[in-house]
Tab-separated table of N, CA and C in Angstrom:
chain	number	residue	atom	x	y	z
N	1	MET	N	17.657	-4.274	34.013
N	1	MET	CA	17.343	-3.746	32.699
N	1	MET	C	16.849	-4.863	31.763
N	2	THR	N	17.455	-6.049	31.886
N	2	THR	CA	17.035	-7.174	31.047
N	2	THR	C	15.585	-7.543	31.327
N	3	ARG	N	15.213	-7.546	32.601
N	3	ARG	CA	13.829	-7.867	32.968
N	3	ARG	C	12.864	-6.817	32.414
N	4	LEU	N	13.264	-5.554	32.476
N	4	LEU	CA	12.421	-4.473	31.955
N	4	LEU	C	12.187	-4.647	30.456
N	5	LEU	N	13.225	-4.968	29.713
N	5	LEU	CA	13.123	-5.003	28.260
N	5	LEU	C	12.600	-6.319	27.686
N	6	PHE	N	12.891	-7.447	28.333
N	6	PHE	CA	12.599	-8.734	27.702
N	6	PHE	C	11.553	-9.579	28.406
N	7	SER	N	11.218	-9.271	29.648
N	7	SER	CA	10.253	-10.065	30.394
N	7	SER	C	8.833	-9.557	30.152
N	8	PHE	N	7.895	-10.477	30.145
N	8	PHE	CA	6.486	-10.118	29.992
N	8	PHE	C	5.763	-10.092	31.332
N	9	ASP	N	6.480	-10.274	32.422
N	9	ASP	CA	5.877	-10.334	33.747
N	9	ASP	C	5.817	-8.961	34.399
N	10	GLY	N	4.739	-8.728	35.145
N	10	GLY	CA	4.639	-7.531	35.964
N	10	GLY	C	4.056	-6.321	35.249
N	11	ARG	N	4.358	-5.176	35.822
N	11	ARG	CA	3.830	-3.894	35.348
N	11	ARG	C	4.966	-2.881	35.283
N	12	ILE	N	4.819	-1.883	34.397
N	12	ILE	CA	5.748	-0.752	34.394
N	12	ILE	C	4.944	0.537	34.321
N	13	ASN	N	5.508	1.579	34.905
N	13	ASN	CA	4.806	2.864	34.918
N	13	ASN	C	5.109	3.672	33.653
N	14	ARG	N	4.473	4.828	33.550
N	14	ARG	CA	4.647	5.679	32.377
N	14	ARG	C	6.087	6.103	32.169
N	15	ALA	N	6.772	6.477	33.243
N	15	ALA	CA	8.143	6.983	33.122
N	15	ALA	C	9.064	5.938	32.486
N	16	LYS	N	8.964	4.704	32.940
N	16	LYS	CA	9.802	3.645	32.359
N	16	LYS	C	9.414	3.383	30.909
N	17	TYR	N	8.134	3.459	30.620
N	17	TYR	CA	7.683	3.229	29.243
N	17	TYR	C	8.203	4.334	28.316
N	18	TRP	N	8.108	5.588	28.749
N	18	TRP	CA	8.658	6.702	27.988
N	18	TRP	C	10.161	6.521	27.794
N	19	LEU	N	10.864	6.127	28.844
N	19	LEU	CA	12.309	5.939	28.768
N	19	LEU	C	12.671	4.874	27.737
N	20	VAL	N	11.986	3.749	27.784
N	20	VAL	CA	12.259	2.684	26.816
N	20	VAL	C	11.951	3.169	25.404
N	21	ALA	N	10.849	3.877	25.221
N	21	ALA	CA	10.495	4.380	23.893
N	21	ALA	C	11.544	5.358	23.368
N	22	LEU	N	12.004	6.268	24.217
N	22	LEU	CA	13.019	7.234	23.780
N	22	LEU	C	14.343	6.547	23.457
N	23	ILE	N	14.763	5.621	24.301
N	23	ILE	CA	16.002	4.894	24.031
N	23	ILE	C	15.875	4.087	22.744
N	24	TYR	N	14.730	3.476	22.548
N	24	TYR	CA	14.478	2.679	21.353
N	24	TYR	C	14.583	3.540	20.096
N	25	VAL	N	13.934	4.682	20.108
N	25	VAL	CA	13.928	5.545	18.922
N	25	VAL	C	15.298	6.193	18.700
N	26	ILE	N	15.844	6.810	19.731
N	26	ILE	CA	17.129	7.499	19.582
N	26	ILE	C	18.259	6.504	19.319
N	27	GLY	N	18.281	5.419	20.089
N	27	GLY	CA	19.313	4.400	19.882
N	27	GLY	C	19.202	3.747	18.520
N	28	GLY	N	17.987	3.460	18.106
N	28	GLY	CA	17.778	2.851	16.794
N	28	GLY	C	18.228	3.758	15.665
N	29	MET	N	17.891	5.031	15.761
N	29	MET	CA	18.316	5.976	14.727
N	29	MET	C	19.825	6.130	14.705
N	30	ALA	N	20.440	6.237	15.874
N	30	ALA	CA	21.891	6.390	15.944
N	30	ALA	C	22.592	5.155	15.378
N	31	PHE	N	22.114	3.975	15.764
N	31	PHE	CA	22.728	2.753	15.246
N	31	PHE	C	22.544	2.653	13.740
N	32	LEU	N	21.359	2.937	13.257
N	32	LEU	CA	21.086	2.833	11.830
N	32	LEU	C	21.964	3.791	11.032
N	33	MET	N	22.092	5.020	11.495
N	33	MET	CA	22.938	5.994	10.781
N	33	MET	C	24.402	5.568	10.807
N	34	THR	N	24.881	5.097	11.939
N	34	THR	CA	26.263	4.638	12.048
N	34	THR	C	26.496	3.433	11.141
N	35	TYR	N	25.570	2.492	11.164
N	35	TYR	CA	25.708	1.291	10.344
N	35	TYR	C	25.669	1.631	8.862
N	36	LEU	N	24.749	2.499	8.453
N	36	LEU	CA	24.665	2.872	7.039
N	36	LEU	C	25.924	3.593	6.578
N	37	ASN	N	26.462	4.488	7.412
N	37	ASN	CA	27.708	5.171	7.058
N	37	ASN	C	28.867	4.194	6.940
N	38	ALA	N	28.986	3.269	7.887
N	38	ALA	CA	30.067	2.276	7.836
N	38	ALA	C	29.908	1.371	6.618
N	39	LEU	N	28.691	0.978	6.325
N	39	LEU	CA	28.435	0.130	5.171
N	39	LEU	C	28.763	0.863	3.876
N	40	ALA	N	28.344	2.112	3.794
N	40	ALA	CA	28.638	2.905	2.598
N	40	ALA	C	30.143	3.111	2.434
N	41	ASP	N	30.859	3.376	3.536
N	41	ASP	CA	32.309	3.546	3.459
N	41	ASP	C	33.003	2.264	3.020
N	42	SER	N	32.551	1.132	3.506
N	42	SER	CA	33.202	-0.124	3.146
N	42	SER	C	32.952	-0.505	1.688
N	43	LEU	N	31.865	-0.038	1.106
N	43	LEU	CA	31.540	-0.361	-0.288
N	43	LEU	C	31.896	0.760	-1.259
N	44	ARG	N	32.523	1.819	-0.769
N	44	ARG	CA	32.795	3.009	-1.581
N	44	ARG	C	33.606	2.692	-2.838
N	45	ASP	N	34.626	1.873	-2.726
N	45	ASP	CA	35.507	1.588	-3.864
N	45	ASP	C	35.080	0.358	-4.659
N	46	SER	N	33.930	-0.175	-4.367
N	46	SER	CA	33.464	-1.380	-5.055
N	46	SER	C	32.806	-1.029	-6.377
N	47	ASP	N	32.647	-2.058	-7.160
N	47	ASP	CA	31.969	-1.948	-8.445
N	47	ASP	C	30.484	-1.628	-8.212
N	48	PRO	N	29.894	-0.678	-8.958
N	48	PRO	CA	28.476	-0.332	-8.747
N	48	PRO	C	27.523	-1.528	-8.845
N	49	ALA	N	27.821	-2.473	-9.704
N	49	ALA	CA	26.952	-3.652	-9.828
N	49	ALA	C	27.011	-4.498	-8.552
N	50	SER	N	28.207	-4.635	-7.984
N	50	SER	CA	28.308	-5.424	-6.755
N	50	SER	C	27.711	-4.674	-5.570
N	51	ILE	N	27.786	-3.340	-5.596
N	51	ILE	CA	27.152	-2.552	-4.534
N	51	ILE	C	25.640	-2.786	-4.545
N	52	ALA	N	25.061	-2.777	-5.742
N	52	ALA	CA	23.619	-2.991	-5.867
N	52	ALA	C	23.211	-4.359	-5.352
N	53	THR	N	24.123	-5.317	-5.419
N	53	THR	CA	23.832	-6.660	-4.923
N	53	THR	C	24.135	-6.794	-3.439
N	54	LEU	N	25.292	-6.290	-3.009
N	54	LEU	CA	25.743	-6.486	-1.636
N	54	LEU	C	25.030	-5.611	-0.611
N	55	PHE	N	24.741	-4.368	-0.975
N	55	PHE	CA	24.178	-3.431	-0.006
N	55	PHE	C	22.896	-3.953	0.636
N	56	PRO	N	21.905	-4.373	-0.146
N	56	PRO	CA	20.679	-4.884	0.504
N	56	PRO	C	20.928	-6.121	1.359
N	57	ILE	N	21.804	-7.004	0.898
N	57	ILE	CA	22.085	-8.218	1.677
N	57	ILE	C	22.705	-7.864	3.014
N	58	LEU	N	23.729	-7.005	2.993
N	58	LEU	CA	24.399	-6.624	4.232
N	58	LEU	C	23.489	-5.809	5.139
N	59	PHE	N	22.669	-4.951	4.542
N	59	PHE	CA	21.752	-4.141	5.348
N	59	PHE	C	20.732	-5.027	6.068
N	60	TYR	N	20.093	-5.907	5.324
N	60	TYR	CA	19.061	-6.751	5.930
N	60	TYR	C	19.630	-7.816	6.853
N	61	ALA	N	20.895	-8.190	6.669
N	61	ALA	CA	21.527	-9.148	7.580
N	61	ALA	C	21.580	-8.597	9.002
N	62	ILE	N	21.674	-7.287	9.133
N	62	ILE	CA	21.671	-6.654	10.452
N	62	ILE	C	20.269	-6.161	10.816
N	63	ALA	N	19.542	-5.627	9.845
N	63	ALA	CA	18.246	-5.002	10.137
N	63	ALA	C	17.201	-6.007	10.631
N	64	TYR	N	17.118	-7.177	10.032
N	64	TYR	CA	16.084	-8.136	10.427
N	64	TYR	C	16.269	-8.656	11.854
N	65	PRO	N	17.473	-9.067	12.243
N	65	PRO	CA	17.626	-9.479	13.651
N	65	PRO	C	17.349	-8.335	14.632
N	66	LEU	N	17.794	-7.133	14.304
N	66	LEU	CA	17.515	-5.998	15.184
N	66	LEU	C	16.025	-5.694	15.247
N	67	PHE	N	15.344	-5.830	14.135
N	67	PHE	CA	13.895	-5.626	14.108
N	67	PHE	C	13.200	-6.648	15.004
N	68	ALA	N	13.647	-7.898	14.944
N	68	ALA	CA	13.045	-8.950	15.776
N	68	ALA	C	13.250	-8.652	17.258
N	69	VAL	N	14.449	-8.240	17.644
N	69	VAL	CA	14.719	-7.889	19.046
N	69	VAL	C	13.881	-6.676	19.448
N	70	GLY	N	13.821	-5.680	18.580
N	70	GLY	CA	13.021	-4.488	18.865
N	70	GLY	C	11.542	-4.800	18.999
N	71	LEU	N	11.052	-5.706	18.182
N	71	LEU	CA	9.647	-6.103	18.272
N	71	LEU	C	9.369	-6.807	19.597
N	72	TRP	N	10.298	-7.648	20.039
N	72	TRP	CA	10.158	-8.331	21.326
N	72	TRP	C	10.125	-7.302	22.466
N	73	ILE	N	11.062	-6.348	22.431
N	73	ILE	CA	11.123	-5.306	23.467
N	73	ILE	C	9.833	-4.490	23.469
N	74	PHE	N	9.358	-4.123	22.285
N	74	PHE	CA	8.115	-3.361	22.183
N	74	PHE	C	6.953	-4.145	22.785
N	75	ALA	N	6.839	-5.423	22.422
N	75	ALA	CA	5.733	-6.242	22.935
N	75	ALA	C	5.827	-6.395	24.447
N	76	ALA	N	7.013	-6.684	24.955
N	76	ALA	CA	7.175	-6.901	26.406
N	76	ALA	C	6.835	-5.645	27.192
N	77	THR	N	7.366	-4.504	26.780
N	77	THR	CA	7.124	-3.271	27.543
N	77	THR	C	5.688	-2.787	27.379
N	78	THR	N	5.127	-2.924	26.192
N	78	THR	CA	3.748	-2.476	25.982
N	78	THR	C	2.765	-3.338	26.766
N	79	ILE	N	2.978	-4.638	26.784
N	79	ILE	CA	2.084	-5.516	27.552
N	79	ILE	C	2.178	-5.186	29.040
N	80	LYS	N	3.396	-4.954	29.539
N	80	LYS	CA	3.526	-4.587	30.961
N	80	LYS	C	2.871	-3.236	31.232
N	81	ARG	N	2.974	-2.315	30.299
N	81	ARG	CA	2.326	-1.007	30.485
N	81	ARG	C	0.807	-1.153	30.459
N	82	LEU	N	0.271	-1.978	29.574
N	82	LEU	CA	-1.173	-2.216	29.536
N	82	LEU	C	-1.645	-2.867	30.832
N	83	ARG	N	-0.835	-3.760	31.369
N	83	ARG	CA	-1.190	-4.391	32.643
N	83	ARG	C	-1.199	-3.373	33.773
N	84	ASP	N	-0.321	-2.377	33.704
N	84	ASP	CA	-0.346	-1.319	34.708
N	84	ASP	C	-1.656	-0.539	34.632
N	85	ARG	N	-2.247	-0.476	33.451
N	85	ARG	CA	-3.548	0.181	33.269
N	85	ARG	C	-4.697	-0.797	33.582
N	86	ASN	N	-4.364	-2.003	34.083
N	86	ASN	CA	-5.326	-3.059	34.420
N	86	ASN	C	-6.049	-3.582	33.186
N	87	LYS	N	-5.316	-3.662	32.092
N	87	LYS	CA	-5.842	-4.234	30.856
N	87	LYS	C	-5.023	-5.474	30.517
N	88	SER	N	-5.656	-6.422	29.899
N	88	SER	CA	-4.970	-7.635	29.471
N	88	SER	C	-3.932	-7.291	28.402
N	89	GLY	N	-2.920	-8.121	28.299
N	89	GLY	CA	-1.908	-7.937	27.260
N	89	GLY	C	-2.476	-8.062	25.859
N	90	TRP	N	-3.637	-8.693	25.730
N	90	TRP	CA	-4.272	-8.833	24.419
N	90	TRP	C	-4.719	-7.501	23.837
N	91	TRP	N	-4.754	-6.445	24.668
N	91	TRP	CA	-5.094	-5.119	24.153
N	91	TRP	C	-4.026	-4.615	23.186
N	92	ILE	N	-2.884	-5.284	23.131
N	92	ILE	CA	-1.856	-4.906	22.173
N	92	ILE	C	-2.361	-5.085	20.734
N	93	VAL	N	-3.300	-5.986	20.539
N	93	VAL	CA	-3.829	-6.220	19.188
N	93	VAL	C	-4.571	-4.991	18.662
N	94	PRO	N	-5.608	-4.466	19.354
N	94	PRO	CA	-6.261	-3.269	18.796
N	94	PRO	C	-5.383	-2.012	18.880
N	95	PHE	N	-4.463	-1.986	19.827
N	95	PHE	CA	-3.651	-0.779	19.994
N	95	PHE	C	-2.430	-0.731	19.086
N	96	SER	N	-1.878	-1.873	18.720
N	96	SER	CA	-0.633	-1.859	17.954
N	96	SER	C	-0.702	-2.622	16.640
N	97	VAL	N	-1.425	-3.711	16.600
N	97	VAL	CA	-1.473	-4.516	15.386
N	97	VAL	C	-2.490	-3.958	14.392
N	98	LEU	N	-3.692	-3.686	14.853
N	98	LEU	CA	-4.739	-3.189	13.939
N	98	LEU	C	-4.392	-1.849	13.279
N	99	PRO	N	-3.793	-0.877	13.990
N	99	PRO	CA	-3.438	0.362	13.295
N	99	PRO	C	-2.407	0.177	12.178
N	100	ILE	N	-1.724	-0.951	12.156
N	100	ILE	CA	-0.797	-1.242	11.066
N	100	ILE	C	-1.519	-1.986	9.941
N	101	LEU	N	-2.368	-2.936	10.306
N	101	LEU	CA	-3.037	-3.765	9.299
N	101	LEU	C	-4.212	-3.061	8.612
N	102	LEU	N	-4.967	-2.269	9.353
N	102	LEU	CA	-6.155	-1.627	8.764
N	102	LEU	C	-5.833	-0.706	7.589
N	103	PRO	N	-4.815	0.167	7.670
N	103	PRO	CA	-4.507	0.996	6.496
N	103	PRO	C	-4.086	0.161	5.274
N	104	GLU	N	-3.452	-0.989	5.506
N	104	GLU	CA	-3.110	-1.875	4.395
N	104	GLU	C	-4.392	-2.364	3.710
N	105	ALA	N	-5.366	-2.740	4.523
N	105	ALA	CA	-6.641	-3.191	3.965
N	105	ALA	C	-7.362	-2.035	3.265
N	106	ALA	N	-7.310	-0.855	3.858
N	106	ALA	CA	-7.970	0.310	3.265
N	106	ALA	C	-7.337	0.676	1.928
N	107	GLY	N	-6.027	0.533	1.833
N	107	GLY	CA	-5.345	0.848	0.584
N	107	GLY	C	-5.786	-0.039	-0.570
N	108	ARG	N	-6.203	-1.233	-0.269
N	108	ARG	CA	-6.663	-2.154	-1.312
N	108	ARG	C	-8.079	-1.823	-1.792
N	109	LEU	N	-8.785	-0.984	-1.016
N	109	LEU	CA	-10.145	-0.608	-1.398
N	109	LEU	C	-10.184	0.630	-2.280
N	110	GLY	N	-9.038	1.253	-2.474
N	110	GLY	CA	-8.989	2.453	-3.316
N	110	GLY	C	-9.573	3.661	-2.608
N	111	GLU	N	-10.068	4.597	-3.388
N	111	GLU	CA	-10.637	5.849	-2.869
N	111	GLU	C	-12.126	5.672	-2.581
N	112	SER	N	-12.451	4.871	-1.591
N	112	SER	CA	-13.854	4.613	-1.280
N	112	SER	C	-14.182	5.111	0.121
N	113	THR	N	-15.459	5.174	0.415
N	113	THR	CA	-15.916	5.565	1.740
N	113	THR	C	-15.493	4.527	2.773
N	114	ALA	N	-15.554	3.266	2.409
N	114	ALA	CA	-15.136	2.201	3.324
N	114	ALA	C	-13.658	2.359	3.685
N	115	ALA	N	-12.828	2.700	2.697
N	115	ALA	CA	-11.402	2.902	2.942
N	115	ALA	C	-11.182	4.073	3.895
N	116	PHE	N	-11.960	5.130	3.730
N	116	PHE	CA	-11.852	6.286	4.617
N	116	PHE	C	-12.174	5.902	6.056
N	117	PHE	N	-13.262	5.160	6.254
N	117	PHE	CA	-13.664	4.777	7.610
N	117	PHE	C	-12.685	3.785	8.237
N	118	ILE	N	-12.137	2.905	7.438
N	118	ILE	CA	-11.132	1.977	7.962
N	118	ILE	C	-9.890	2.759	8.402
N	119	GLY	N	-9.493	3.734	7.593
N	119	GLY	CA	-8.364	4.589	7.971
N	119	GLY	C	-8.666	5.402	9.216
N	120	LEU	N	-9.892	5.886	9.331
N	120	LEU	CA	-10.304	6.642	10.515
N	120	LEU	C	-10.265	5.765	11.768
N	121	ILE	N	-10.715	4.528	11.647
N	121	ILE	CA	-10.665	3.603	12.782
N	121	ILE	C	-9.217	3.376	13.207
N	122	ALA	N	-8.330	3.196	12.237
N	122	ALA	CA	-6.906	3.002	12.554
N	122	ALA	C	-6.338	4.221	13.269
N	123	PHE	N	-6.712	5.405	12.833
N	123	PHE	CA	-6.239	6.639	13.467
N	123	PHE	C	-6.748	6.750	14.904
N	124	VAL	N	-8.022	6.489	15.099
N	124	VAL	CA	-8.613	6.562	16.445
N	124	VAL	C	-7.945	5.542	17.373
N	125	LEU	N	-7.709	4.333	16.886
N	125	LEU	CA	-7.029	3.325	17.699
N	125	LEU	C	-5.605	3.765	18.061
N	126	SER	N	-4.912	4.414	17.127
N	126	SER	CA	-3.552	4.889	17.396
N	126	SER	C	-3.549	5.968	18.469
N	127	VAL	N	-4.480	6.905	18.372
N	127	VAL	CA	-4.562	7.978	19.370
N	127	VAL	C	-4.939	7.392	20.730
N	128	TRP	N	-5.912	6.499	20.750
N	128	TRP	CA	-6.334	5.863	22.001
N	128	TRP	C	-5.170	5.101	22.619
N	129	SER	N	-4.408	4.387	21.805
N	129	SER	CA	-3.247	3.650	22.286
N	129	SER	C	-2.221	4.587	22.906
N	130	PHE	N	-1.941	5.704	22.234
N	130	PHE	CA	-0.970	6.667	22.764
N	130	PHE	C	-1.428	7.199	24.113
N	131	VAL	N	-2.688	7.566	24.210
N	131	VAL	CA	-3.214	8.110	25.467
N	131	VAL	C	-3.153	7.060	26.569
N	132	GLU	N	-3.576	5.839	26.278
N	132	GLU	CA	-3.581	4.765	27.285
N	132	GLU	C	-2.180	4.447	27.789
N	133	THR	N	-1.226	4.315	26.879
N	133	THR	CA	0.089	3.835	27.285
N	133	THR	C	1.036	4.947	27.722
N	134	PHE	N	0.978	6.103	27.099
N	134	PHE	CA	1.935	7.164	27.390
N	134	PHE	C	1.417	8.242	28.337
N	135	CYS	N	0.104	8.423	28.429
N	135	CYS	CA	-0.428	9.585	29.150
N	135	CYS	C	-1.149	9.261	30.457
N	136	LEU	N	-1.904	8.188	30.498
N	136	LEU	CA	-2.729	7.906	31.674
N	136	LEU	C	-1.945	7.157	32.745
N	137	ARG	N	-2.228	7.503	33.988
N	137	ARG	CA	-1.581	6.859	35.132
N	137	ARG	C	-2.066	5.420	35.236
N	138	GLY	N	-1.211	4.569	35.744
N	138	GLY	CA	-1.583	3.179	35.971
N	138	GLY	C	-2.539	3.054	37.140
N	139	THR	N	-3.026	1.849	37.334
N	139	THR	CA	-3.920	1.558	38.448
N	139	THR	C	-3.188	1.801	39.759
N	140	ARG	N	-3.817	2.535	40.663
N	140	ARG	CA	-3.220	2.759	41.989
N	140	ARG	C	-3.315	1.480	42.800
N	141	GLY	N	-2.212	1.140	43.447
N	141	GLY	CA	-2.203	-0.066	44.260
N	141	GLY	C	-2.094	-1.314	43.408
N	142	PRO	N	-2.158	-2.452	44.040
N	142	PRO	CA	-2.034	-3.699	43.283
N	142	PRO	C	-3.260	-3.932	42.406
N	143	ASN	N	-3.053	-4.598	41.294
N	143	ASN	CA	-4.161	-5.058	40.477
N	143	ASN	C	-3.929	-6.522	40.152
N	144	ARG	N	-4.706	-7.096	39.272
N	144	ARG	CA	-4.619	-8.538	39.013
N	144	ARG	C	-3.299	-8.944	38.361
N	145	PHE	N	-2.484	-7.960	37.940
N	145	PHE	CA	-1.221	-8.263	37.271
N	145	PHE	C	-0.007	-8.024	38.157
N	146	GLY	N	-0.213	-7.550	39.369
N	146	GLY	CA	0.915	-7.368	40.270
N	146	GLY	C	0.823	-6.089	41.074
N	147	PRO	N	1.867	-5.819	41.862
N	147	PRO	CA	1.861	-4.622	42.699
N	147	PRO	C	2.071	-3.353	41.875
N	148	ASP	N	1.684	-2.228	42.454
N	148	ASP	CA	1.861	-0.928	41.819
N	148	ASP	C	3.367	-0.661	41.671
N	149	PRO	N	3.857	-0.423	40.453
N	149	PRO	CA	5.292	-0.190	40.287
N	149	PRO	C	5.774	1.094	40.962
N	150	LEU	N	4.901	2.060	41.144
N	150	LEU	CA	5.306	3.291	41.831
N	150	LEU	C	5.507	3.044	43.313
N	151	ILE	N	4.646	2.250	43.922
N	151	ILE	CA	4.798	1.935	45.343
N	151	ILE	C	6.039	1.076	45.558
N	152	ALA	N	6.264	0.108	44.668
N	152	ALA	CA	7.443	-0.756	44.782
N	152	ALA	C	8.723	0.075	44.663
N	153	ALA	N	8.741	1.045	43.744
N	153	ALA	CA	9.922	1.891	43.579
N	153	ALA	C	10.128	2.770	44.804
N	154	ASN	N	9.056	3.328	45.348
N	154	ASN	CA	9.173	4.173	46.535
N	154	ASN	C	9.640	3.362	47.747
N	155	THR	N	9.171	2.132	47.883
N	155	THR	CA	9.593	1.277	48.991
N	155	THR	C	11.073	0.977	48.883
N	156	ALA	N	11.561	0.701	47.680
N	156	ALA	CA	12.998	0.420	47.497
N	156	ALA	C	13.837	1.642	47.820
N	157	ILE	N	13.375	2.823	47.426
N	157	ILE	CA	14.106	4.058	47.708
N	157	ILE	C	14.122	4.314	49.221
N	158	ASP	N	12.980	4.090	49.890
N	158	ASP	CA	12.924	4.273	51.350
N	158	ASP	C	13.882	3.313	52.060
N	159	ALA	N	13.931	2.057	51.607
N	159	ALA	CA	14.812	1.065	52.234
N	159	ALA	C	16.278	1.449	52.051
N	160	ILE	N	16.635	1.950	50.890
N	160	ILE	CA	18.018	2.361	50.638
N	160	ILE	C	18.370	3.573	51.472
N	161	SER	N	17.439	4.528	51.583
N	161	SER	CA	17.734	5.757	52.304
N	161	SER	C	17.808	5.533	53.811
N	162	ARG	N	17.157	4.478	54.324
N	162	ARG	CA	17.173	4.197	55.753
N	162	ARG	C	18.306	3.267	56.177
N	163	SER	N	18.954	2.646	55.200
N	163	SER	CA	20.028	1.706	55.562
N	163	SER	C	21.246	2.482	56.084
N	164	PRO	N	21.944	1.904	57.074
N	164	PRO	CA	23.122	2.585	57.624
N	164	PRO	C	24.237	2.655	56.595
N	165	ALA	N	24.955	3.745	56.615
N	165	ALA	CA	26.007	3.947	55.621
N	165	ALA	C	27.283	3.256	55.948
């Protein structure tokens, strides 16, 4: 599991990518809700002025490290998924970085035609990224980034099923 989440080596198939994404979203939401409830309960009897000071500090003390770990996991799994599609890991830039940065740039242009087209480009890149990483099958057989993860998984299952009990 550590190699799946933190290593940048190899390839992963769609199923593993979906699994990591679901665990990331569901686990993140569950942890955040639990942490916010515990934080709110611990500050319930405090002075409102100290709550206004302490709450953001305590929240970000946990949120920033978790965000950094989550960003690492996202980068590692997305790069491995892109490699399964026989694309370089650098495709993470147009697929994940630009759809975040372009709307920021468009927002600074106000209500202009250029802002609309920049937003449209960000949307198209987001949809293309979703289709590439979540929907399309990886390269069949080995590619320049390693062996087919589906064949490797099937070989391991065959070896386990043939071993004497």
